Structure formats: C-alpha cells, structure tokens
C-alpha cells in the first residue's frame, strides 16, 4: 500500500519554464490537496479538490493550476515558474475531507533559478 | 485572523526528558487542534487530534488544549532519539479541511532534537 506518491521528488527549473507535479493516491480518497512549505512559514494550501473533476482555490493559488481528471490523481502545474515558487510541495489526501484525516506524501522539492 | 505562533527552535533535550511543545493562536473560533510530526525530508504525519478543550493521551504523547488562553501543548514523556523531528501544530474552526476561512492553519513547526 503506497499511500500518497508524489513525482518528481526533486526538480530544478529556470525562470519561465513550465512543469507539472503529479500526486497519486491508492486509498480511494475523495479529497486531495496541494500545499507548499517554505522556511519560516507554516504549510499553506494552494488548491484542493473535493472529488473527481472538481478543483478549488486555497490560500495561495496564484501562479498555479490544477486538474483532477481521475479520482486517484491530482496534478499541480506551473505555467511560468518564478523564483518565488521555490519551495517544497506536499500533496495530501483525505477520505471525507475532515480535519485530522489528511495523509501526506513525501514532498517534491522544487528550485526555480 | 488565522495566525498561529510556534517557536521554531531548535529545542535540544537529553534522552528520557519530558518535552513540552507549544502553540498559541489568536482566532477564538478554532476548535479542532492537531499535532503533526515531520521527519527530515518526509511529509507530515498526524500524531494527535483533539476537539475543543481538555487533554488527550496516546502512549508517551499527551495533547493539551486551553481555549481560554488560546494555547495548546504537546508533551512527550520518556523522549527517545527517534522522536527527533519537526512538530507542527495545526488548527481549524471547522471539521472540514477545505480552503477559505474554515481551512487548516499550520504553525511554522518546532525542530526537536533528542540527544542520546
């Protein structure tokens, strides 16, 4: 049982490049989330999804897009990467969306030069 | 307001000591409180979950919530080197973990080091 898997784990981009982070969960969870974690700041919610085909904005959505075409996958896209998007990105999933039920992936470390 | 304050540390204690980790908050609407443990280069994992005020114990871990003081604590008894990690507090006004004002608010985390 893999849980929540994120790919890639590490990536270096140049300013202006685009990329997609993939999150896959094998727990049949309805809810999925993308967070970013920066030094000196708490985890901040970027976007989330309450089910297949749905997406919603979180606290810091600017510069990111997401898609949830399949229930088990949640993609986070950066269309034109900026140095301010250098961060560690965490995907999480939840069966029912209740606090205290979040299962996190191991993170994707992104550096934008 | 969604601000949660947490001392980043590092907090270094000898093995076997009792550890006290704390968070303060300003939003009186928060009523769901969590502690996550995050090992280096890993994702957070839920350690303790409490609702409203009071204590909750799970093995060597005790979570305490004082809503009147807007203060939550995590105590670790008989601390072990394997407890060395960053501990994140998180809280919410709602049982729902979506976005907006009802979403989860995380503290910055406290880096804990248990010396063998």
Coordinates of C-alpha atoms in Angstrom, one line a residue:
Chain A
X1 CA 0.0 0.0 0.0
X2 CA 1.9 3.1 -1.3
X3 CA -0.5 5.7 0.2
X4 CA 0.3 9.1 -1.4
X5 CA 3.0 9.2 -4.0
X6 CA 4.5 12.4 -5.5
X7 CA 6.6 12.6 -8.6
X8 CA 9.1 14.0 -9.2
X9 CA 10.8 14.3 -5.8
X10 CA 13.3 16.9 -7.0
X11 CA 13.3 19.3 -9.9
X12 CA 15.3 22.4 -10.9
X13 CA 13.7 24.8 -13.3
X14 CA 14.7 28.1 -14.9
X15 CA 12.5 31.1 -14.6
X16 CA 9.7 31.0 -17.1
X17 CA 9.8 27.2 -17.6
X18 CA 6.7 25.1 -17.0
X19 CA 6.3 21.8 -15.2
X20 CA 3.7 19.5 -13.7
X21 CA 3.8 17.8 -10.3
X22 CA 1.9 14.5 -10.1
X23 CA 0.2 13.2 -7.0
X24 CA -1.3 9.7 -6.9
X25 CA -3.2 8.1 -4.1
X26 CA -4.3 4.5 -3.8
X27 CA -6.6 4.8 -0.9
X28 CA -9.7 5.7 -2.9
X29 CA -9.9 9.1 -1.1
X30 CA -12.3 11.7 -2.4
X31 CA -10.4 14.8 -1.2
X32 CA -6.9 15.8 -2.4
X33 CA -4.8 18.9 -1.6
X34 CA -1.6 20.7 -2.7
X35 CA 0.3 22.5 0.0
X36 CA 3.6 24.4 -0.1
X37 CA 6.1 24.6 2.7
X38 CA 8.6 27.4 3.0
X39 CA 11.2 28.1 5.7
X40 CA 9.8 30.2 8.5
X41 CA 6.2 29.7 7.3
X42 CA 3.6 27.1 8.0
X43 CA 2.1 24.8 5.4
X44 CA -0.1 26.8 3.1
X45 CA -2.9 25.4 0.9
X46 CA -2.5 26.1 -2.8
X47 CA -5.5 24.2 -4.4
X48 CA -7.7 21.4 -3.4
X49 CA -10.3 19.0 -4.9
X50 CA -13.4 17.5 -3.3
X51 CA -13.8 14.9 -5.9
X52 CA -13.0 13.8 -9.5
X53 CA -13.4 16.6 -11.9
X54 CA -13.5 19.4 -9.2
X55 CA -10.9 21.9 -8.1
X56 CA -11.0 24.9 -5.8
X57 CA -8.6 27.6 -4.7
X58 CA -6.8 27.6 -1.4
X59 CA -4.9 30.3 0.4
X60 CA -2.1 30.9 -2.2
X61 CA -3.4 29.8 -5.7
X62 CA -1.7 32.5 -7.9
X63 CA 0.7 31.1 -10.4
X64 CA -0.6 27.5 -10.2
X65 CA -3.2 25.4 -11.9
X66 CA -4.5 22.0 -11.0
X67 CA -6.5 19.2 -12.5
X68 CA -8.3 16.1 -11.2
X69 CA -9.3 14.1 -14.2
X70 CA -9.0 10.8 -12.3
X71 CA -10.0 10.3 -8.7
X72 CA -6.6 8.9 -7.8
X73 CA -4.5 11.7 -9.4
X74 CA -4.2 15.4 -8.6
X75 CA -1.8 17.4 -10.9
X76 CA -0.2 20.7 -9.9
X77 CA 1.0 22.8 -12.8
X78 CA 3.3 25.8 -13.0
X79 CA 2.9 27.5 -16.4
X80 CA 5.7 30.1 -16.0
X81 CA 7.9 29.3 -13.0
X82 CA 9.2 32.2 -10.8
X83 CA 11.9 32.1 -8.1
X84 CA 9.2 32.8 -5.5
X85 CA 7.8 29.3 -6.3
X86 CA 10.9 27.7 -5.0
X87 CA 9.5 25.5 -2.2
X88 CA 8.7 22.0 -1.0
X89 CA 5.3 20.9 -2.3
X90 CA 3.2 18.4 -0.4
X91 CA 0.2 16.5 -1.7
X92 CA -2.3 15.2 0.8
X93 CA -5.5 13.2 0.5
X94 CA -8.5 12.6 2.8
X95 CA -11.4 10.1 2.7
X96 CA -14.0 12.6 3.8
X97 CA -12.4 16.0 4.0
X98 CA -12.4 16.1 7.7
X99 CA -9.5 17.7 9.6
X100 CA -7.4 15.1 11.3
X101 CA -7.7 12.7 8.3
X102 CA -5.0 14.1 6.0
X103 CA -2.4 11.7 4.6
X104 CA 0.6 13.5 3.2
X105 CA 3.1 12.5 0.5
X106 CA 6.8 12.8 1.0
X107 CA 7.1 16.0 -0.9
X108 CA 8.5 17.4 -4.1
X109 CA 11.4 19.8 -3.8
X110 CA 11.3 22.5 -6.5
X111 CA 14.0 25.1 -7.1
X112 CA 13.5 27.9 -9.6
X113 CA 16.6 29.7 -10.7
Chain B
X1 CA -7.3 36.2 11.8
X2 CA -5.6 32.9 11.2
X3 CA -2.3 33.4 12.8
X4 CA -0.7 30.6 14.8
X5 CA 2.5 31.2 16.6
X6 CA 5.1 28.4 17.2
X7 CA 8.7 28.7 18.4
X8 CA 10.9 27.2 15.6
X9 CA 13.6 26.0 18.0
X10 CA 15.7 24.1 17.7
X11 CA 14.8 22.6 21.1
X12 CA 17.5 20.2 22.3
X13 CA 16.9 17.9 25.3
X14 CA 18.6 14.7 26.6
X15 CA 17.1 11.3 26.1
X16 CA 14.5 10.4 28.7
X17 CA 13.5 14.0 29.4
X18 CA 9.9 15.3 29.2
X19 CA 9.4 17.6 26.2
X20 CA 6.9 20.4 26.1
X21 CA 6.0 21.9 22.7
X22 CA 3.5 24.8 22.4
X23 CA 1.5 26.9 20.1
X24 CA -0.5 30.0 20.7
X25 CA -3.3 31.3 18.4
X26 CA -5.4 34.4 18.1
X27 CA -8.6 33.1 16.4
X28 CA -11.1 32.2 19.1
X29 CA -13.1 30.2 16.6
X30 CA -10.5 27.4 16.4
X31 CA -11.9 24.3 18.0
X32 CA -10.1 21.4 16.2
X33 CA -6.4 21.0 17.1
X34 CA -3.8 18.7 15.7
X35 CA -0.1 17.9 16.1
X36 CA 1.9 16.5 13.2
X37 CA 5.3 15.0 13.3
X38 CA 7.6 15.6 10.3
X39 CA 10.9 13.8 9.9
X40 CA 13.6 15.4 7.8
X41 CA 12.8 15.2 4.0
X42 CA 9.4 13.5 4.7
X43 CA 5.8 14.5 4.8
X44 CA 3.9 15.4 8.0
X45 CA 2.1 12.6 9.7
X46 CA -0.7 13.1 12.2
X47 CA 0.2 12.5 15.8
X48 CA -2.6 13.8 17.9
X49 CA -6.1 15.2 17.2
X50 CA -8.3 16.9 19.8
X51 CA -11.6 18.7 19.7
X52 CA -12.2 21.7 22.0
X53 CA -10.5 21.9 25.4
X54 CA -9.0 19.2 27.5
X55 CA -6.3 16.6 27.4
X56 CA -5.8 13.6 25.2
X57 CA -3.2 10.9 25.9
X58 CA -1.7 8.3 23.5
X59 CA 1.2 6.3 24.8
X60 CA 4.0 8.7 25.6
X61 CA 2.2 11.6 24.0
X62 CA -0.3 14.0 25.7
X63 CA -2.0 16.8 23.9
X64 CA -3.5 19.6 25.9
X65 CA -5.8 22.4 24.8
X66 CA -6.6 25.6 26.8
X67 CA -9.1 27.6 24.8
X68 CA -9.4 30.3 27.4
X69 CA -5.7 31.1 27.0
X70 CA -5.6 30.2 23.3
X71 CA -2.7 27.8 24.0
X72 CA -2.1 24.2 23.0
X73 CA 0.7 21.9 24.1
X74 CA 2.2 18.6 23.2
X75 CA 4.0 16.7 25.9
X76 CA 6.4 13.8 25.1
X77 CA 7.4 11.6 28.1
X78 CA 10.5 9.4 28.2
X79 CA 11.8 11.1 25.0
X80 CA 13.7 9.0 22.5
X81 CA 16.2 9.9 19.8
X82 CA 13.6 8.6 17.3
X83 CA 11.4 11.5 18.5
X84 CA 13.8 13.9 16.9
X85 CA 11.7 15.7 14.2
X86 CA 9.9 18.9 13.5
X87 CA 6.5 19.1 15.2
X88 CA 3.8 21.1 13.5
X89 CA 0.6 22.3 15.3
X90 CA -2.5 22.8 13.2
X91 CA -5.9 24.1 13.9
X92 CA -9.3 24.8 12.4
X93 CA -12.6 26.4 13.2
X94 CA -14.3 23.7 11.2
X95 CA -14.1 19.9 11.0
X96 CA -13.7 20.4 7.2
X97 CA -10.2 20.7 5.8
X98 CA -11.0 22.7 2.7
X99 CA -9.9 26.1 1.8
X100 CA -11.1 29.5 3.0
X101 CA -11.6 30.7 6.5
X102 CA -12.6 27.2 7.6
X103 CA -9.4 25.6 6.4
X104 CA -6.5 24.3 8.4
X105 CA -3.9 26.8 9.7
X106 CA -0.5 25.4 10.4
X107 CA 2.2 26.6 12.8
X108 CA 5.7 27.0 11.4
X109 CA 6.9 24.0 13.3
X110 CA 9.4 23.3 16.2
X111 CA 12.5 21.4 15.4
X112 CA 13.2 19.0 18.3
X113 CA 16.5 17.2 18.9
X114 CA 16.7 14.4 21.4
X115 CA 20.4 13.8 22.4
X116 CA 21.3 10.2 23.1

